[in-house]
Amino acid sequence: MSFIESFRSFISEQALFTPQQRLLLAVSGGLDSVVLCELCSQCGYDFEIAHCNFQLRGEESKRDEEFVRALANKYNVKVWVEAFDTQAYLIANKLSVQEAARELRYEWFHRLLDTRENRLDVLLTAHHLDDAVETSLMNYFKGTGIAGLRSILPKQNKTIRPLLFTGRKEIREFAAANQLQWVEDSSNASDKYSRNYLRHHLLPVIQQLYPKAEENMRRNIPRFRDIELLYQQAIDSHRKKLLVQKGEEVHIPVLKLQKAIPLTAIVYEIIRPYGFSAAQTTEVIALLNSGSGRYVQSSSHRIIRNRNWLIIASVKAERPSLILIEETGNVSFPAGELTISRNFSSDGKPDTSSSSVAYIDASLIQFPFTLRPWKNGDYFYPLGMRKKKKLARFFIDQKMSSIEKENVWVIESDKRIVWVVGRRLDDRFKMKGAGDIIKISLALRK
Amino acid sequence: MSFIESFRSFISEQALFTPQQRLLLAVSGGLDSVVLCELCSQCGYDFEIAHCNFQLRGEESKRDEEFVRALANKYNVKVWVEAFDTQAYLIANKLSVQEAARELRYEWFHRLLDTRENRLDVLLTAHHLDDAVETSLMNYFKGTGIAGLRSILPKQNKTIRPLLFTGRKEIREFAAANQLQWVEDSSNASDKYSRNYLRHHLLPVIQQLYPKAEENMRRNIPRFRDIELLYQQAIDSHRKKLLVQKGEEVHIPVLKLQKAIPLTAIVYEIIRPYGFSAAQTTEVIALLNSGSGRYVQSSSHRIIRNRNWLIIASVKAERPSLILIEETGNVSFPAGELTISRNFSSDGKPDTSSSSVAYIDASLIQFPFTLRPWKNGDYFYPLGMRKKKKLARFFIDQKMSSIEKENVWVIESDKRIVWVVGRRLDDRFKMKGAGDIIKISLALRK
């Protein structure tokens, strides 16, 4: 099968997208994304190009942007370009360069997809099989479940990786055969990032020890994907047998759970969605041999031993829908307590690095303002971003569980969100030099 | 928890053995097995010691044997010692040093366990968690399913590894605290074996890149064991839904199988017990879209497309129970064809390296001799061994599937097995210098 036939057949076998759909290609201008463009063009797909300029590499960043504009011109397709102040964003949010670039990139891509007028159906990125092998290996070293081992998925919601059928070498050969031009990212050559170190130092040693390692590890990836699917099926089947929904509570018969095999993995998967950590699995298993009334608690739920049952119940108190904050002082709410104070900014440079403290330009909000649970449709301007973002999307990007989302509150002033409590400040309300500051500190309920 | 408490609690949690059982400890005299002895002694378990002298390291081998005899003396327990001509065995059977030592060792251990008069219940070996991590990592590089990743099991039939709760460092600390003596195996320091190379060169590089790698990989092992259990549960549940036993055949409804997810893994696990290879999975999946009458074949079975069903049927012909070989020439039997000839050994040195050709001392057998399927209770003297071995045990040691076992035939002369056809010659019938040779070649049926 030729390279392009393999590409097409991977797309249809994995049901990644249909030839009728409109594609947005994430293109850095590097080898992989240039090959992705060429393949989509040769297949006659209907695509547009999106390029992020992270402004981290000076002239090189400009060169890359120009290169991608020319590339779009060559294929006669629309190109979207966005410049980011990555440095400011990563400082404001205490992120690594790679984390910041990732957040900014996907936030923008999804905004393009979500804007209906753009008529874009799915996002295509140029991750390939060797990327997946490297991620899998890194996860193996970091300690992982099966989801870490199968690493990058060909399809995850609207994000699609159609090059996962092939690797670096084959991509390079296709580029050579088609006389493609691309730009080299100088940071790929450095060992600053652990992925590059792994690629340049560790993989060669492995390859020397096991000459077929590369080939073998590539074959691992789809195999691990299948193993994960079967793992999930088995977990679902245990869940179905063990969990009894009673009103707002979930009841689990102790005798039945005691016989479940393998107990640790099953208990972990049952309690995880309720905000419990892997470390709490042992405590929950201990409840199987404890008396009535003992319990284990997460930030949102309690698992209580009650006779022959374990009961999973929410710990949310009677939920007020809105709390009015009328002055400085302490305010109690279900998730904890807020302390509000007013200072002059000249009282030393405040430490803005903690997400549980917000420093707000006092000239921009007035008492009373409100504290309320977030609701669907809420949006804000995350610190460091110039565009607004739906909270629902922000939570997805932050990989928050449904339980975590349930417990998010916001500070609102004049119909505008000021602070997603304990998560992120709104860019519009940040301090802008001298002047008064409203400081709000969050103490979580233990 | 102290080291010995962790040892005890691992044994009870994993239900490895009961304090009443009689244990056989495999003891090389190295650090790990010396610690295993001390732990069993401190716990008051009823144990005996078995030591293999592989005679590969000259004086060092003798020193080790003496050391273990003294150790048994110290604990006042019985010691079993067996000397092996490992070099001869590995040459005769084309094995690596490690493979040969492994076969000889376990064959002997199981013989000791199987001999009822010895009243030994289980075998304990001193494999620990770092051994498991190394095996898991090697399997990852070699390309593996989940069983390879979970690597060494704490309990597998009668073989038990009670040190899998801990690693090299902790074992060394316990030895120091208890002022234990042990012998160092000089081959452990060499990089001749890939495991040592991995330990001495690869793991340090990984540890440098991920300082917590060792700890993380140790936590992977029990996690992978759980994942494998859940994987097997899911596969069993698919099998139950898909397979319909009809007499001697297995029928699978095509429409149902087409919808099974993940198809590749499920098909592979269904066909594997019938002698099909991983590579044939794709061919079997292709049958889902083919016409009636197409089939895929293994050495023992055929999977046939028949209307809306796939049918798995045995390909064994009407099975004669015995074929009399009366002279040189060709003999056809269900698994293939044998060619029998008579030569003088002076006709050049025969190539004894192929398991599909047997060279037999012609002075030891006479025509007619018989060719028949093996049966339970059969035993022989595997080439290179001085002790007899049941065929059933030999098949287990060779890790043969039940389908492979079903298709084994033997050459028998005067009630003694001469050749396990295509597998191994009997030691009693091998050439012993000059003289006539009966040469029997096997050509497998395609």
mmCIF file of N, CA and C in Angstrom, chain A residues 219-258:
data_model
loop_
_atom_site.group_PDB
_atom_site.id
_atom_site.type_symbol
_atom_site.label_atom_id
_atom_site.label_comp_id
_atom_site.label_asym_id
_atom_site.label_seq_id
_atom_site.Cartn_x
_atom_site.Cartn_y
_atom_site.Cartn_z
ATOM 1 N N ARG A 219 4.152 -1.320 17.471
ATOM 2 C CA ARG A 219 3.056 -2.297 17.469
ATOM 3 C C ARG A 219 2.336 -2.309 18.806
ATOM 4 N N ASN A 220 3.029 -1.905 19.874
ATOM 5 C CA ASN A 220 2.377 -1.839 21.189
ATOM 6 C C ASN A 220 1.178 -0.892 21.195
ATOM 7 N N ILE A 221 1.295 0.225 20.497
ATOM 8 C CA ILE A 221 0.323 1.322 20.656
ATOM 9 C C ILE A 221 -1.119 0.901 20.347
ATOM 10 N N PRO A 222 -1.415 0.382 19.138
ATOM 11 C CA PRO A 222 -2.808 -0.040 18.910
ATOM 12 C C PRO A 222 -3.228 -1.177 19.840
ATOM 13 N N ARG A 223 -2.259 -2.022 20.223
ATOM 14 C CA ARG A 223 -2.560 -3.108 21.142
ATOM 15 C C ARG A 223 -2.991 -2.553 22.497
ATOM 16 N N PHE A 224 -2.287 -1.529 22.982
ATOM 17 C CA PHE A 224 -2.635 -0.916 24.263
ATOM 18 C C PHE A 224 -3.999 -0.215 24.177
ATOM 19 N N ARG A 225 -4.318 0.357 23.000
ATOM 20 C CA ARG A 225 -5.634 0.986 22.837
ATOM 21 C C ARG A 225 -6.727 -0.058 23.044
ATOM 22 N N ASP A 226 -6.543 -1.243 22.442
ATOM 23 C CA ASP A 226 -7.526 -2.317 22.591
ATOM 24 C C ASP A 226 -7.608 -2.779 24.043
ATOM 25 N N ILE A 227 -6.451 -2.912 24.685
ATOM 26 C CA ILE A 227 -6.449 -3.364 26.085
ATOM 27 C C ILE A 227 -7.234 -2.369 26.937
ATOM 28 N N GLU A 228 -7.051 -1.074 26.678
ATOM 29 C CA GLU A 228 -7.780 -0.085 27.475
ATOM 30 C C GLU A 228 -9.287 -0.204 27.273
ATOM 31 N N LEU A 229 -9.713 -0.395 26.026
ATOM 32 C CA LEU A 229 -11.144 -0.543 25.762
ATOM 33 C C LEU A 229 -11.708 -1.726 26.544
ATOM 34 N N LEU A 230 -10.991 -2.849 26.513
ATOM 35 C CA LEU A 230 -11.483 -4.041 27.210
ATOM 36 C C LEU A 230 -11.471 -3.831 28.721
ATOM 37 N N TYR A 231 -10.449 -3.142 29.207
ATOM 38 C CA TYR A 231 -10.379 -2.789 30.629
ATOM 39 C C TYR A 231 -11.616 -1.986 31.030
ATOM 40 N N GLN A 232 -11.950 -0.980 30.228
ATOM 41 C CA GLN A 232 -13.110 -0.135 30.536
ATOM 42 C C GLN A 232 -14.406 -0.935 30.503
ATOM 43 N N GLN A 233 -14.499 -1.860 29.548
ATOM 44 C CA GLN A 233 -15.695 -2.696 29.468
ATOM 45 C C GLN A 233 -15.864 -3.505 30.760
ATOM 46 N N ALA A 234 -14.768 -4.083 31.234
ATOM 47 C CA ALA A 234 -14.840 -4.901 32.448
ATOM 48 C C ALA A 234 -15.212 -4.036 33.648
ATOM 49 N N ILE A 235 -14.616 -2.840 33.737
ATOM 50 C CA ILE A 235 -14.945 -1.928 34.835
ATOM 51 C C ILE A 235 -16.435 -1.552 34.781
ATOM 52 N N ASP A 236 -16.927 -1.239 33.596
ATOM 53 C CA ASP A 236 -18.345 -0.888 33.455
ATOM 54 C C ASP A 236 -19.234 -2.028 33.925
ATOM 55 N N SER A 237 -18.846 -3.228 33.581
ATOM 56 C CA SER A 237 -19.668 -4.364 33.962
ATOM 57 C C SER A 237 -19.672 -4.553 35.487
ATOM 58 N N HIS A 238 -18.520 -4.348 36.130
ATOM 59 C CA HIS A 238 -18.500 -4.411 37.602
ATOM 60 C C HIS A 238 -19.359 -3.305 38.202
ATOM 61 N N ARG A 239 -19.250 -2.099 37.641
ATOM 62 C CA ARG A 239 -20.047 -0.970 38.135
ATOM 63 C C ARG A 239 -21.528 -1.295 38.085
ATOM 64 N N LYS A 240 -21.947 -1.835 36.946
ATOM 65 C CA LYS A 240 -23.355 -2.148 36.755
ATOM 66 C C LYS A 240 -23.832 -3.161 37.803
ATOM 67 N N LYS A 241 -22.962 -4.109 38.129
ATOM 68 C CA LYS A 241 -23.356 -5.145 39.084
ATOM 69 C C LYS A 241 -23.340 -4.648 40.525
ATOM 70 N N LEU A 242 -22.485 -3.662 40.802
ATOM 71 C CA LEU A 242 -22.247 -3.290 42.194
ATOM 72 C C LEU A 242 -23.012 -2.053 42.659
ATOM 73 N N LEU A 243 -23.241 -1.094 41.757
ATOM 74 C CA LEU A 243 -23.801 0.185 42.189
ATOM 75 C C LEU A 243 -25.317 0.206 42.071
ATOM 76 N N VAL A 244 -25.969 0.628 43.142
ATOM 77 C CA VAL A 244 -27.425 0.773 43.130
ATOM 78 C C VAL A 244 -27.729 2.252 43.382
ATOM 79 N N GLN A 245 -28.367 2.908 42.411
ATOM 80 C CA GLN A 245 -28.700 4.321 42.577
ATOM 81 C C GLN A 245 -29.946 4.422 43.450
ATOM 82 N N LYS A 246 -29.840 5.169 44.568
ATOM 83 C CA LYS A 246 -31.037 5.375 45.403
ATOM 84 C C LYS A 246 -31.193 6.866 45.618
ATOM 85 N N GLY A 247 -32.096 7.472 44.861
ATOM 86 C CA GLY A 247 -32.251 8.922 44.928
ATOM 87 C C GLY A 247 -30.944 9.563 44.528
ATOM 88 N N GLU A 248 -30.409 10.426 45.400
ATOM 89 C CA GLU A 248 -29.158 11.105 45.070
ATOM 90 C C GLU A 248 -27.943 10.299 45.522
ATOM 91 N N GLU A 249 -28.196 9.177 46.203
ATOM 92 C CA GLU A 249 -27.075 8.390 46.727
ATOM 93 C C GLU A 249 -26.799 7.156 45.866
ATOM 94 N N VAL A 250 -25.570 6.659 46.019
ATOM 95 C CA VAL A 250 -25.232 5.385 45.393
ATOM 96 C C VAL A 250 -24.948 4.389 46.510
ATOM 97 N N HIS A 251 -25.606 3.225 46.451
ATOM 98 C CA HIS A 251 -25.406 2.198 47.473
ATOM 99 C C HIS A 251 -24.653 1.003 46.887
ATOM 100 N N ILE A 252 -23.712 0.470 47.678
ATOM 101 C CA ILE A 252 -22.932 -0.691 47.234
ATOM 102 C C ILE A 252 -23.017 -1.774 48.301
ATOM 103 N N PRO A 253 -23.465 -2.985 47.928
ATOM 104 C CA PRO A 253 -23.537 -4.066 48.915
ATOM 105 C C PRO A 253 -22.134 -4.542 49.296
ATOM 106 N N VAL A 254 -21.822 -4.505 50.596
ATOM 107 C CA VAL A 254 -20.476 -4.837 51.075
ATOM 108 C C VAL A 254 -20.066 -6.262 50.710
ATOM 109 N N LEU A 255 -20.985 -7.217 50.926
ATOM 110 C CA LEU A 255 -20.628 -8.615 50.675
ATOM 111 C C LEU A 255 -20.248 -8.847 49.220
ATOM 112 N N LYS A 256 -20.990 -8.217 48.320
ATOM 113 C CA LYS A 256 -20.719 -8.354 46.891
ATOM 114 C C LYS A 256 -19.371 -7.708 46.535
ATOM 115 N N LEU A 257 -19.143 -6.523 47.090
ATOM 116 C CA LEU A 257 -17.898 -5.814 46.761
ATOM 117 C C LEU A 257 -16.689 -6.589 47.276
ATOM 118 N N GLN A 258 -16.814 -7.183 48.467
ATOM 119 C CA GLN A 258 -15.696 -7.957 49.019
ATOM 120 C C GLN A 258 -15.238 -9.059 48.076
#
